mmCIF file of C-alpha atoms in Angstrom:
data_model
loop_
_atom_site.group_PDB
_atom_site.id
_atom_site.type_symbol
_atom_site.label_atom_id
_atom_site.label_comp_id
_atom_site.label_asym_id
_atom_site.label_seq_id
_atom_site.Cartn_x
_atom_site.Cartn_y
_atom_site.Cartn_z
ATOM 1 C CA UNK Y 1 0.000 0.000 0.000
ATOM 2 C CA UNK Y 2 1.416 3.408 -0.972
ATOM 3 C CA UNK Y 3 2.102 6.099 1.601
ATOM 4 C CA UNK Y 4 -0.868 8.459 2.111
ATOM 5 C CA UNK Y 5 0.001 11.855 0.632
ATOM 6 C CA UNK Y 6 -0.488 14.852 2.929
ATOM 7 C CA UNK Y 7 -0.193 18.503 1.885
ATOM 8 C CA UNK Y 8 0.839 20.874 4.691
ATOM 9 C CA UNK Y 9 0.203 24.577 4.051
ATOM 10 C CA UNK Y 10 2.006 26.448 6.844
ATOM 11 C CA UNK Y 11 4.207 29.559 6.621
ATOM 12 C CA UNK Y 12 5.900 29.344 10.047
ATOM 13 C CA UNK Y 13 9.140 27.434 9.282
ATOM 14 C CA UNK Y 14 9.613 25.737 12.667
ATOM 15 C CA UNK Y 15 6.027 24.497 12.843
ATOM 16 C CA UNK Y 16 6.112 23.392 9.196
ATOM 17 C CA UNK Y 17 9.247 21.311 9.818
ATOM 18 C CA UNK Y 18 7.710 19.831 12.972
ATOM 19 C CA UNK Y 19 4.564 18.830 11.082
ATOM 20 C CA UNK Y 20 6.527 17.353 8.189
ATOM 21 C CA UNK Y 21 8.936 15.448 10.443
ATOM 22 C CA UNK Y 22 6.250 13.817 12.576
ATOM 23 C CA UNK Y 23 3.926 12.997 9.687
ATOM 24 C CA UNK Y 24 6.822 11.429 7.788
ATOM 25 C CA UNK Y 25 7.773 9.338 10.839
ATOM 26 C CA UNK Y 26 4.160 8.138 10.985
ATOM 27 C CA UNK Y 27 4.350 6.898 7.397
ATOM 28 C CA UNK Y 28 2.839 9.787 5.448
ATOM 29 C CA UNK Y 29 4.380 11.285 2.308
ATOM 30 C CA UNK Y 30 4.389 15.001 3.138
ATOM 31 C CA UNK Y 31 4.543 18.012 0.835
ATOM 32 C CA UNK Y 32 5.218 21.450 2.382
ATOM 33 C CA UNK Y 33 3.940 24.761 0.994
ATOM 34 C CA UNK Y 34 4.448 28.108 2.762
ATOM 35 C CA UNK Y 35 1.735 30.311 1.212
ATOM 36 C CA UNK Y 36 -1.949 30.192 0.326
ATOM 37 C CA UNK Y 37 -1.670 30.611 -3.434
ATOM 38 C CA UNK Y 38 0.733 27.712 -3.886
ATOM 39 C CA UNK Y 39 -1.350 25.673 -1.466
ATOM 40 C CA UNK Y 40 -4.442 26.275 -3.568
ATOM 41 C CA UNK Y 41 -2.700 25.278 -6.789
ATOM 42 C CA UNK Y 42 -1.309 22.112 -5.224
ATOM 43 C CA UNK Y 43 -4.710 21.227 -3.780
ATOM 44 C CA UNK Y 44 -6.388 21.750 -7.155
ATOM 45 C CA UNK Y 45 -3.858 19.909 -9.289
ATOM 46 C CA UNK Y 46 -2.294 17.171 -7.146
ATOM 47 C CA UNK Y 47 -3.985 14.126 -5.550
ATOM 48 C CA UNK Y 48 -3.689 14.179 -1.752
ATOM 49 C CA UNK Y 49 -5.381 12.057 0.885
ATOM 50 C CA UNK Y 50 -5.355 15.003 3.327
ATOM 51 C CA UNK Y 51 -4.578 18.715 3.529
ATOM 52 C CA UNK Y 52 -3.409 20.403 6.760
ATOM 53 C CA UNK Y 53 -4.172 24.092 6.246
ATOM 54 C CA UNK Y 54 -3.158 27.041 8.413
ATOM 55 C CA UNK Y 55 -5.594 29.969 8.527
ATOM 56 C CA UNK Y 56 -3.085 32.835 8.705
ATOM 57 C CA UNK Y 57 -1.121 32.606 5.462
ATOM 58 C CA UNK Y 58 0.610 35.109 3.169
ATOM 59 C CA UNK Y 59 -0.793 35.756 -0.300
ATOM 60 C CA UNK Y 60 -4.156 34.106 0.369
ATOM 61 C CA UNK Y 61 -5.504 33.143 3.774
ATOM 62 C CA UNK Y 62 -6.645 29.650 4.665
ATOM 63 C CA UNK Y 63 -10.344 30.513 4.478
ATOM 64 C CA UNK Y 64 -9.947 31.651 0.860
ATOM 65 C CA UNK Y 65 -7.998 28.508 -0.007
ATOM 66 C CA UNK Y 66 -10.643 26.329 1.657
ATOM 67 C CA UNK Y 67 -13.524 28.089 -0.106
ATOM 68 C CA UNK Y 68 -11.916 27.898 -3.537
ATOM 69 C CA UNK Y 69 -11.087 24.206 -3.141
ATOM 70 C CA UNK Y 70 -14.658 23.349 -2.152
ATOM 71 C CA UNK Y 71 -16.095 25.553 -4.911
ATOM 72 C CA UNK Y 72 -13.926 23.601 -7.350
ATOM 73 C CA UNK Y 73 -15.513 20.367 -5.993
ATOM 74 C CA UNK Y 74 -12.255 19.199 -4.408
ATOM 75 C CA UNK Y 75 -13.377 16.752 -1.706
ATOM 76 C CA UNK Y 76 -9.952 16.084 -0.173
ATOM 77 C CA UNK Y 77 -10.311 16.064 3.639
ATOM 78 C CA UNK Y 78 -8.978 19.286 5.181
ATOM 79 C CA UNK Y 79 -7.839 19.932 8.762
ATOM 80 C CA UNK Y 80 -7.481 23.629 9.585
ATOM 81 C CA UNK Y 81 -4.985 25.058 12.100
ATOM 82 C CA UNK Y 82 -6.561 27.799 14.239
ATOM 83 C CA UNK Y 83 -5.433 30.139 16.998
ATOM 84 C CA UNK Y 84 -6.160 29.491 20.679
ATOM 85 C CA UNK Y 85 -9.638 30.612 21.812
ATOM 86 C CA UNK Y 86 -10.621 31.380 18.196
ATOM 87 C CA UNK Y 87 -14.082 29.784 18.120
ATOM 88 C CA UNK Y 88 -15.134 32.042 15.236
ATOM 89 C CA UNK Y 89 -12.290 30.644 13.121
ATOM 90 C CA UNK Y 90 -13.387 27.093 13.892
ATOM 91 C CA UNK Y 91 -17.042 27.782 13.065
ATOM 92 C CA UNK Y 92 -16.175 29.633 9.859
ATOM 93 C CA UNK Y 93 -13.792 26.893 8.767
ATOM 94 C CA UNK Y 94 -16.389 24.173 9.307
ATOM 95 C CA UNK Y 95 -18.983 26.200 7.412
ATOM 96 C CA UNK Y 96 -16.592 26.504 4.488
ATOM 97 C CA UNK Y 97 -16.111 22.732 4.383
ATOM 98 C CA UNK Y 98 -13.239 21.828 6.726
ATOM 99 C CA UNK Y 99 -13.417 18.290 8.089
ATOM 100 C CA UNK Y 100 -11.701 18.993 11.415
ATOM 101 C CA UNK Y 101 -9.532 21.538 13.209
ATOM 102 C CA UNK Y 102 -6.536 21.692 15.536
ATOM 103 C CA UNK Y 103 -6.020 24.603 17.907
ATOM 104 C CA UNK Y 104 -2.498 25.993 18.312
ATOM 105 C CA UNK Y 105 -0.430 25.156 20.268
ATOM 106 C CA UNK Y 106 -0.964 21.429 19.956
ATOM 107 C CA UNK Y 107 0.951 18.277 20.797
ATOM 108 C CA UNK Y 108 2.277 15.736 18.327
ATOM 109 C CA UNK Y 109 -0.019 13.032 19.730
ATOM 110 C CA UNK Y 110 -3.118 15.183 19.117
ATOM 111 C CA UNK Y 111 -1.985 16.027 15.590
ATOM 112 C CA UNK Y 112 -1.424 12.398 14.644
ATOM 113 C CA UNK Y 113 -4.671 11.298 16.303
ATOM 114 C CA UNK Y 114 -6.730 13.827 14.351
ATOM 115 C CA UNK Y 115 -4.983 13.047 11.073
ATOM 116 C CA UNK Y 116 -5.547 9.331 11.600
ATOM 117 C CA UNK Y 117 -9.198 9.814 12.596
ATOM 118 C CA UNK Y 118 -10.004 11.960 9.544
ATOM 119 C CA UNK Y 119 -8.333 9.496 7.186
ATOM 120 C CA UNK Y 120 -10.175 6.546 8.758
ATOM 121 C CA UNK Y 121 -13.530 8.332 8.434
ATOM 122 C CA UNK Y 122 -12.990 9.313 4.823
ATOM 123 C CA UNK Y 123 -11.699 5.847 3.980
ATOM 124 C CA UNK Y 124 -14.792 4.346 5.604
ATOM 125 C CA UNK Y 125 -17.021 6.664 3.577
ATOM 126 C CA UNK Y 126 -15.535 4.872 0.576
ATOM 127 C CA UNK Y 127 -16.817 7.360 -1.975
ATOM 128 C CA UNK Y 128 -16.963 10.987 -2.997
ATOM 129 C CA UNK Y 129 -19.841 12.886 -4.497
ATOM 130 C CA UNK Y 130 -18.200 12.953 -7.898
ATOM 131 C CA UNK Y 131 -17.271 9.252 -7.864
ATOM 132 C CA UNK Y 132 -20.809 7.883 -7.692
ATOM 133 C CA UNK Y 133 -22.548 7.173 -10.951
ATOM 134 C CA UNK Y 134 -25.165 4.447 -10.505
ATOM 135 C CA UNK Y 135 -28.849 4.066 -11.294
ATOM 136 C CA UNK Y 136 -31.252 5.970 -9.060
ATOM 137 C CA UNK Y 137 -32.851 3.774 -6.399
ATOM 138 C CA UNK Y 138 -36.065 4.377 -4.486
ATOM 139 C CA UNK Y 139 -34.307 5.839 -1.466
ATOM 140 C CA UNK Y 140 -36.148 7.554 1.392
ATOM 141 C CA UNK Y 141 -39.131 9.829 0.683
ATOM 142 C CA UNK Y 142 -40.384 12.253 3.344
ATOM 143 C CA UNK Y 143 -42.929 14.685 1.977
ATOM 144 C CA UNK Y 144 -41.214 16.555 -0.823
ATOM 145 C CA UNK Y 145 -37.793 15.465 0.441
ATOM 146 C CA UNK Y 146 -36.231 12.537 -1.417
ATOM 147 C CA UNK Y 147 -32.936 11.020 -0.253
ATOM 148 C CA UNK Y 148 -30.893 8.624 -2.394
ATOM 149 C CA UNK Y 149 -28.300 6.952 -0.097
ATOM 150 C CA UNK Y 150 -26.598 5.046 -2.917
ATOM 151 C CA UNK Y 151 -25.935 8.242 -4.836
ATOM 152 C CA UNK Y 152 -25.406 10.727 -1.984
ATOM 153 C CA UNK Y 153 -28.113 12.875 -3.575
ATOM 154 C CA UNK Y 154 -31.033 14.828 -2.115
ATOM 155 C CA UNK Y 155 -33.929 16.541 -3.856
ATOM 156 C CA UNK Y 156 -36.567 18.839 -2.370
ATOM 157 C CA UNK Y 157 -39.646 19.623 -4.466
ATOM 158 C CA UNK Y 158 -37.788 18.045 -7.378
ATOM 159 C CA UNK Y 159 -34.840 20.417 -7.014
ATOM 160 C CA UNK Y 160 -31.403 19.006 -6.210
ATOM 161 C CA UNK Y 161 -29.775 20.185 -2.982
ATOM 162 C CA UNK Y 162 -25.984 20.342 -2.795
ATOM 163 C CA UNK Y 163 -24.814 18.857 0.515
ATOM 164 C CA UNK Y 164 -21.341 18.177 1.843
ATOM 165 C CA UNK Y 165 -20.770 14.490 2.699
ATOM 166 C CA UNK Y 166 -21.187 14.982 6.461
ATOM 167 C CA UNK Y 167 -24.330 17.106 5.970
ATOM 168 C CA UNK Y 168 -25.760 14.289 3.879
ATOM 169 C CA UNK Y 169 -24.932 11.709 6.539
ATOM 170 C CA UNK Y 170 -26.531 13.835 9.290
ATOM 171 C CA UNK Y 171 -29.707 14.206 7.221
ATOM 172 C CA UNK Y 172 -29.788 10.505 6.343
ATOM 173 C CA UNK Y 173 -29.434 9.476 9.986
ATOM 174 C CA UNK Y 174 -32.261 11.791 11.065
ATOM 175 C CA UNK Y 175 -34.469 10.743 8.128
ATOM 176 C CA UNK Y 176 -34.436 7.143 9.312
ATOM 177 C CA UNK Y 177 -36.276 8.277 12.468
ATOM 178 C CA UNK Y 178 -38.386 11.322 11.493
ATOM 179 C CA UNK Y 179 -40.073 13.084 14.395
ATOM 180 C CA UNK Y 180 -37.661 11.541 16.909
ATOM 181 C CA UNK Y 181 -35.243 13.721 18.855
ATOM 182 C CA UNK Y 182 -31.658 12.768 17.988
ATOM 183 C CA UNK Y 183 -29.094 13.855 20.553
ATOM 184 C CA UNK Y 184 -25.883 15.612 19.602
ATOM 185 C CA UNK Y 185 -23.905 12.726 21.088
ATOM 186 C CA UNK Y 186 -25.713 10.235 18.866
ATOM 187 C CA UNK Y 187 -25.105 12.305 15.748
ATOM 188 C CA UNK Y 188 -21.459 12.755 16.714
ATOM 189 C CA UNK Y 189 -20.930 9.029 17.251
ATOM 190 C CA UNK Y 190 -22.920 7.835 14.222
ATOM 191 C CA UNK Y 191 -21.651 10.374 11.684
ATOM 192 C CA UNK Y 192 -18.163 11.281 12.913
ATOM 193 C CA UNK Y 193 -17.343 8.136 14.867
ATOM 194 C CA UNK Y 194 -16.451 7.332 18.463
ATOM 195 C CA UNK Y 195 -12.813 8.271 17.901
ATOM 196 C CA UNK Y 196 -13.640 11.814 16.758
ATOM 197 C CA UNK Y 197 -11.804 14.324 18.957
ATOM 198 C CA UNK Y 198 -13.748 17.474 18.051
ATOM 199 C CA UNK Y 199 -16.597 18.861 20.139
ATOM 200 C CA UNK Y 200 -20.357 19.015 19.658
ATOM 201 C CA UNK Y 201 -20.007 22.438 18.036
ATOM 202 C CA UNK Y 202 -19.144 20.500 14.874
ATOM 203 C CA UNK Y 203 -22.619 18.916 14.919
ATOM 204 C CA UNK Y 204 -24.323 22.280 15.481
ATOM 205 C CA UNK Y 205 -22.491 23.906 12.569
ATOM 206 C CA UNK Y 206 -23.391 21.111 10.151
ATOM 207 C CA UNK Y 207 -27.044 21.018 11.262
ATOM 208 C CA UNK Y 208 -27.278 24.818 10.974
ATOM 209 C CA UNK Y 209 -25.990 24.666 7.407
ATOM 210 C CA UNK Y 210 -28.350 21.787 6.629
ATOM 211 C CA UNK Y 211 -31.376 23.670 8.014
ATOM 212 C CA UNK Y 212 -30.669 26.610 5.727
ATOM 213 C CA UNK Y 213 -30.511 24.325 2.713
ATOM 214 C CA UNK Y 214 -33.910 22.861 3.590
ATOM 215 C CA UNK Y 215 -35.567 26.297 3.811
ATOM 216 C CA UNK Y 216 -36.858 25.882 0.261
ATOM 217 C CA UNK Y 217 -39.988 24.201 1.644
ATOM 218 C CA UNK Y 218 -40.296 24.323 5.429
ATOM 219 C CA UNK Y 219 -43.987 23.358 5.233
ATOM 220 C CA UNK Y 220 -42.968 19.946 3.917
ATOM 221 C CA UNK Y 221 -39.925 19.183 6.070
ATOM 222 C CA UNK Y 222 -37.688 21.053 8.489
ATOM 223 C CA UNK Y 223 -35.305 20.496 11.396
ATOM 224 C CA UNK Y 224 -36.288 21.593 14.903
ATOM 225 C CA UNK Y 225 -33.655 22.316 17.537
ATOM 226 C CA UNK Y 226 -34.499 20.908 20.965
ATOM 227 C CA UNK Y 227 -32.641 23.145 23.394
ATOM 228 C CA UNK Y 228 -30.003 21.333 25.396
ATOM 229 C CA UNK Y 229 -30.748 17.970 23.775
ATOM 230 C CA UNK Y 230 -30.413 17.794 20.017
ATOM 231 C CA UNK Y 231 -32.491 17.931 16.844
ATOM 232 C CA UNK Y 232 -35.421 16.246 15.110
ATOM 233 C CA UNK Y 233 -36.510 16.085 11.488
ATOM 234 C CA UNK Y 234 -40.166 17.143 11.200
ATOM 235 C CA UNK Y 235 -42.347 16.101 8.271
ATOM 236 C CA UNK Y 236 -45.835 17.577 7.884
ATOM 237 C CA UNK Y 237 -48.661 15.003 7.983
ATOM 238 C CA UNK Y 238 -50.248 16.374 4.832
ATOM 239 C CA UNK Y 239 -47.094 15.820 2.802
ATOM 240 C CA UNK Y 240 -46.061 12.435 4.175
#
């Protein structure tokens, strides 16, 4: 089996060398880039299993790189590096499509654990949105919401909805038990896995994004937040 290729976009030389050294020791083939523009070009044109992306970069910041990669339909898993106590950076990064985050300063053990966890999750997913090209199956129908698990596709009122893989998995899990309150812990464990190190804020960010994408027809289906507990997918009786 070939070494997993990891792109590290970090402009601080000491930290970049530390990341490269430890990832290489762990068996990853690491490529270092010290600015956002080169990081974007590498991410667009080279196949990587993972990208470790700093937020504060010269030329183009990490948020811009992340946005442009996702807009270009690059589904490579991305871990962002954020400053201490920078919750806004974490939330913004997750909204733009990051798969996980690490807060500076961090230890080598945490870095390797998060890298390993993200790669295991994406390997378990086994597919990307672009890679699936199979006949449409019946799927799950809730009112005007139609979910096709085999194709990672969702339509609402006949219109396709573009969801990130984890948004799709959250929706699919809730759709199997409509009207039932699903706790944040359950969503975290079922969608991200028991070994996920991130907090429940990750769930909230993905559900918030998902709710906005379902606003096309709230009379048919919507997500209710149950304060302090979790969420439930609500389908109107008239449209079921």
